[in-house]
Coordinates of C-alpha atoms in Angstrom, one line a residue:
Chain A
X227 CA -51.4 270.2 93.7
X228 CA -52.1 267.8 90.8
X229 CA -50.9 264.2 91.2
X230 CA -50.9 260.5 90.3
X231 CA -49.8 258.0 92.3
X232 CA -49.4 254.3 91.2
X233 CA -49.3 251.3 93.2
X234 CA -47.7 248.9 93.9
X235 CA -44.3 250.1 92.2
X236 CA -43.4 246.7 91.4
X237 CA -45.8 243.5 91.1
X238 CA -44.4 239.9 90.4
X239 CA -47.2 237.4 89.4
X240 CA -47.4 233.7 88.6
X241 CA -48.8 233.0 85.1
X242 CA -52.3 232.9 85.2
X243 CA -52.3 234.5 88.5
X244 CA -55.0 237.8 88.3
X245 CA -53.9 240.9 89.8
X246 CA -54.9 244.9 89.7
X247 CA -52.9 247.7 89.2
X248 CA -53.7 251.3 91.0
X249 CA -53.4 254.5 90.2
X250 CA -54.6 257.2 92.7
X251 CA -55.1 260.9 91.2
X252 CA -55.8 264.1 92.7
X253 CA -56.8 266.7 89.8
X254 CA -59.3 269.4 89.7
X255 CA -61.4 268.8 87.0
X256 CA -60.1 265.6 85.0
X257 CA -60.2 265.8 81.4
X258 CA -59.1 262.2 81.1
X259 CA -57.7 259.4 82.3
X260 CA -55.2 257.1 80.2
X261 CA -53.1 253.5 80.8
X262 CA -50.1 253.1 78.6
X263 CA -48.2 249.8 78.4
X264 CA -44.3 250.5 78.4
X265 CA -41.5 247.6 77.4
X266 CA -37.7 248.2 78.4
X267 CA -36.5 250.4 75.8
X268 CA -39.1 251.4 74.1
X269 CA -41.8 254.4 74.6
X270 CA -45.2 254.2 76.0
X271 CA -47.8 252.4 74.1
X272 CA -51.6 254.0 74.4
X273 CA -54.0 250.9 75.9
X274 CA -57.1 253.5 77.5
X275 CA -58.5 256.5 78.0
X276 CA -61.1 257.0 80.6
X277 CA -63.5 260.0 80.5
X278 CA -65.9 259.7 83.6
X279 CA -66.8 257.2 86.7
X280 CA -68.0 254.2 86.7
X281 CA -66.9 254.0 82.6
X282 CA -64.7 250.6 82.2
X283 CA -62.7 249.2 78.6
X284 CA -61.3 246.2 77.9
X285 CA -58.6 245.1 75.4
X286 CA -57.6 240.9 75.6
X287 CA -56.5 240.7 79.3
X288 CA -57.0 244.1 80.4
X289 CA -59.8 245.9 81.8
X290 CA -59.6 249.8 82.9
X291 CA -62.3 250.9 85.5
X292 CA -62.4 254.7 86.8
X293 CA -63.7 256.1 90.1
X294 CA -64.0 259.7 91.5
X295 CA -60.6 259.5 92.9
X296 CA -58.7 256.3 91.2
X297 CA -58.1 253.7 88.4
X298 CA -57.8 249.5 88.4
X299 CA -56.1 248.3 86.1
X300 CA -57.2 244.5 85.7
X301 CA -55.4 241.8 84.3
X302 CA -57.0 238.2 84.4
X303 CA -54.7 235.4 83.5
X304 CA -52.0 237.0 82.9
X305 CA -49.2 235.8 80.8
X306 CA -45.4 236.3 80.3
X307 CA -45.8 238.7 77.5
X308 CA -47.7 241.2 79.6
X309 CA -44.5 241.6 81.4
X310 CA -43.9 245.6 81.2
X311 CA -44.1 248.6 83.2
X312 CA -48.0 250.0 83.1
X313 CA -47.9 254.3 83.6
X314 CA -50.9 255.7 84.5
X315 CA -51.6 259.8 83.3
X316 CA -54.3 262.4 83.8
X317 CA -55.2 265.7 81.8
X318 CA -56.1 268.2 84.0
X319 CA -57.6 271.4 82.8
X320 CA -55.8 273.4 80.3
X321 CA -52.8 276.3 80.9
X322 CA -52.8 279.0 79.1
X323 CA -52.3 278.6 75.7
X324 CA -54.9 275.3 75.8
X325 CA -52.7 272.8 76.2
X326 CA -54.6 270.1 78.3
X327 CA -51.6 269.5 81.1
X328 CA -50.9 265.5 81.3
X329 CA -49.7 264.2 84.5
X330 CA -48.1 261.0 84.6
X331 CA -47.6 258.5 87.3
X332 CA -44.3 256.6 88.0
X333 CA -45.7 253.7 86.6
X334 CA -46.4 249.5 87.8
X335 CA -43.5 247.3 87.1
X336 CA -45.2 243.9 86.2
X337 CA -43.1 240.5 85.8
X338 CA -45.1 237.5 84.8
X339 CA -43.9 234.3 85.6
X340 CA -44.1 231.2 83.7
Chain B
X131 CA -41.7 252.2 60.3
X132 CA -42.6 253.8 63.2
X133 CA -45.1 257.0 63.5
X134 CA -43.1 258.7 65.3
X135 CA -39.0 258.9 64.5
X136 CA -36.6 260.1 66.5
X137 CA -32.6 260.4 66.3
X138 CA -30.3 259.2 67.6
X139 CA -31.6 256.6 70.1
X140 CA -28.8 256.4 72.0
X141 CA -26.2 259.1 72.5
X142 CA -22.9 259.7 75.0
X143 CA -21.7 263.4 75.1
X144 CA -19.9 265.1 77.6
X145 CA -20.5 268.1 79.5
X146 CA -20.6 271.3 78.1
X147 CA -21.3 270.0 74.3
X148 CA -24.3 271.0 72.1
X149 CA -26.8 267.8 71.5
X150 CA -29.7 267.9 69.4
X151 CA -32.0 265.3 69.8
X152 CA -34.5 265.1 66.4
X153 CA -38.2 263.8 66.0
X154 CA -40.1 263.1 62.9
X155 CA -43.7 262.0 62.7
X156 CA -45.7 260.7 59.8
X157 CA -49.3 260.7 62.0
X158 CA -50.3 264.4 60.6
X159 CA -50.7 265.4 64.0
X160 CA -50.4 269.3 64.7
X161 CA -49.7 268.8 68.3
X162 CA -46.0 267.6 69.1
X163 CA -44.4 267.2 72.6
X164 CA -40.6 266.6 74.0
X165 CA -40.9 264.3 77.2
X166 CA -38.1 263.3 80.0
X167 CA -38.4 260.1 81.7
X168 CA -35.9 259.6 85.0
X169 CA -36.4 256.7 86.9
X170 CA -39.4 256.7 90.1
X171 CA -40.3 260.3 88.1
X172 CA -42.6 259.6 85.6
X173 CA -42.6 261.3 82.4
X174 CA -42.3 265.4 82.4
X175 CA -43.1 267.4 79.8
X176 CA -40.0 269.8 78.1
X177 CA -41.6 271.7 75.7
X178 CA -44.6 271.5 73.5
X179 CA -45.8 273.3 69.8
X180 CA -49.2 273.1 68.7
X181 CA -48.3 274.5 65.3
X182 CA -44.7 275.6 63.3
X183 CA -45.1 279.0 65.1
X184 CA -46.6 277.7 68.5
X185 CA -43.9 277.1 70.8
X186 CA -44.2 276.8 74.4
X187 CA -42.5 275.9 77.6
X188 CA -43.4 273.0 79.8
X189 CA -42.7 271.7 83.4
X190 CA -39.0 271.7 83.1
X191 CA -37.3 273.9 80.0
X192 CA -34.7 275.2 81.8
X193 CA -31.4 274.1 79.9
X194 CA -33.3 272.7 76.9
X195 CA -34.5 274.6 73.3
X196 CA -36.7 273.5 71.0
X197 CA -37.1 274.3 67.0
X198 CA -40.3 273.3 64.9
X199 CA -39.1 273.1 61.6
X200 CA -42.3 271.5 59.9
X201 CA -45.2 270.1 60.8
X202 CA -43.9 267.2 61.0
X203 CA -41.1 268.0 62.8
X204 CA -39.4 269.1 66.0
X205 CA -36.2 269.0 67.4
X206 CA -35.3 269.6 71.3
X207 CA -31.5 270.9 71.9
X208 CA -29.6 270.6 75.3
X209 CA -27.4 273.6 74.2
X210 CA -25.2 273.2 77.0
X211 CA -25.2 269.9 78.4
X212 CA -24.7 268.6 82.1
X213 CA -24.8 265.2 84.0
X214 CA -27.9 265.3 85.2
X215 CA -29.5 266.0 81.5
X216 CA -29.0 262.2 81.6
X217 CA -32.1 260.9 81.1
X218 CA -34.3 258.8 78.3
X219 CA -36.4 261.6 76.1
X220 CA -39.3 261.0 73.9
X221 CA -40.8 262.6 71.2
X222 CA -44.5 262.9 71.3
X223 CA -47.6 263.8 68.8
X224 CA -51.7 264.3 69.5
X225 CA -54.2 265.5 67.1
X226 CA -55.7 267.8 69.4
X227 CA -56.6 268.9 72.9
X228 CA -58.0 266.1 74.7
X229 CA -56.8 263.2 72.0
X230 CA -54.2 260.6 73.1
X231 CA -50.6 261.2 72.9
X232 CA -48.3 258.9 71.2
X233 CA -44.8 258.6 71.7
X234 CA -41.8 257.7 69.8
X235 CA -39.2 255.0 70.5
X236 CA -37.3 257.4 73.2
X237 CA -33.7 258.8 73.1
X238 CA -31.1 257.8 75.3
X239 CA -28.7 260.3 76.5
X240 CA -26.0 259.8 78.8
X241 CA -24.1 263.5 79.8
X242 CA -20.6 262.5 81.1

């Protein structure tokens, strides 16, 4: 069965303090691999997609690396405003009709600190 | 404004009414999407129309209907609605098949 995990669920971190995110997938045949940034509220907001292993992007703090099986998500000195819940989602393979299924994790709550 | 509208954000009905939720996009994507996000879930996918006379059913359509009126929109209607219909919904848009899916501003919906 497809899934993504993430992990930890929730991550509390000091400002400036560098942490990673996780997300675990198990998909036959991963079309992609994206990060979207989520504030209370509001809906997702598109930071990455990852196509194969060993690709990494970066965008200010953040810095997406895949492997065979998971995804980091990196943030170095981090600061308050990168407070937000981080979901993690794969496409896997198409149904019928070509629609390229996207599975989404339950997401990384991350509180930054002053 | 936003790329992606949708109406109302925030709505309290109670059981057994009709609710449509409405999405309107200004991206000239093809592709649109109706998502559920319940808490420790993770998104789910409702329904999803790749163009005015593609509709299709997703991971959980049971109790919901969908109508693409244009391409730039597409509405998503609880036609009968219960408790646990209570959940934040988001309207979604891609150019194509692999492309990144962007979502709208989310609808709450409280079923009491």
């Amino acid at each position: 069965e497809d899934q993504v995990t993430q992990s930890p669920e929730a991550l509390r971190l000091q400002e400036g303090e560098s942490s990673s995110l996780n997300c675990s997938y198990t998909v036959s045949g991963l079309r992609g691999l994206f990060w979207y940034r989520q504030d209370p509220g509001k809906g997702p907001e598109f930071l990455f997609t990852l196509y194969s292993a060993g690709e990494e992007k970066e965008k200010e703090r953040l810095k997406a690396t895949l492997t065979k099986k998971e995804s980091f998500l990196h943030i170095t000195a981090p600061k308050p405003e990168d407070s937000a819940t981080y979901l993690c989602a794969v496409q896997a393979p198409p149904f019928s009709g070509g629609y390229n299924k996207l599975i989404f994790g339950a997401g990384t709550r991350l509180a930054v600190h002053p | 404004d936003a790329d992606v509208t949708q109406t109302p954000r925030n709505r309290i009905t109670k059981t057994g009414k009709r609710i449509m939720l409405e999405c309107s996009q200004t991206k000239g994507h093809d592709r649109m999407y109706w998502y559920r996000q319940d808490p420790g879930l993770g998104l789910r996918l409702i329904y999803y129309s790749f163009d005015v006379k593609d509709i299709n059913k997703g991971e959980i359509s049971d109790g919901y209907s969908v109508s693409r009126q244009a391409q730039a929109k597409f509405s998503l209607s609880l036609e009968s609605a219960i408790p646990n219909q209570t959940a934040l919904y988001f309207c979604a848009t891609s150019e194509g098949p692999g492309n990144t899916i962007y979502f709208g501003e989310g609808s709450w919906l409280t079923v009491v």
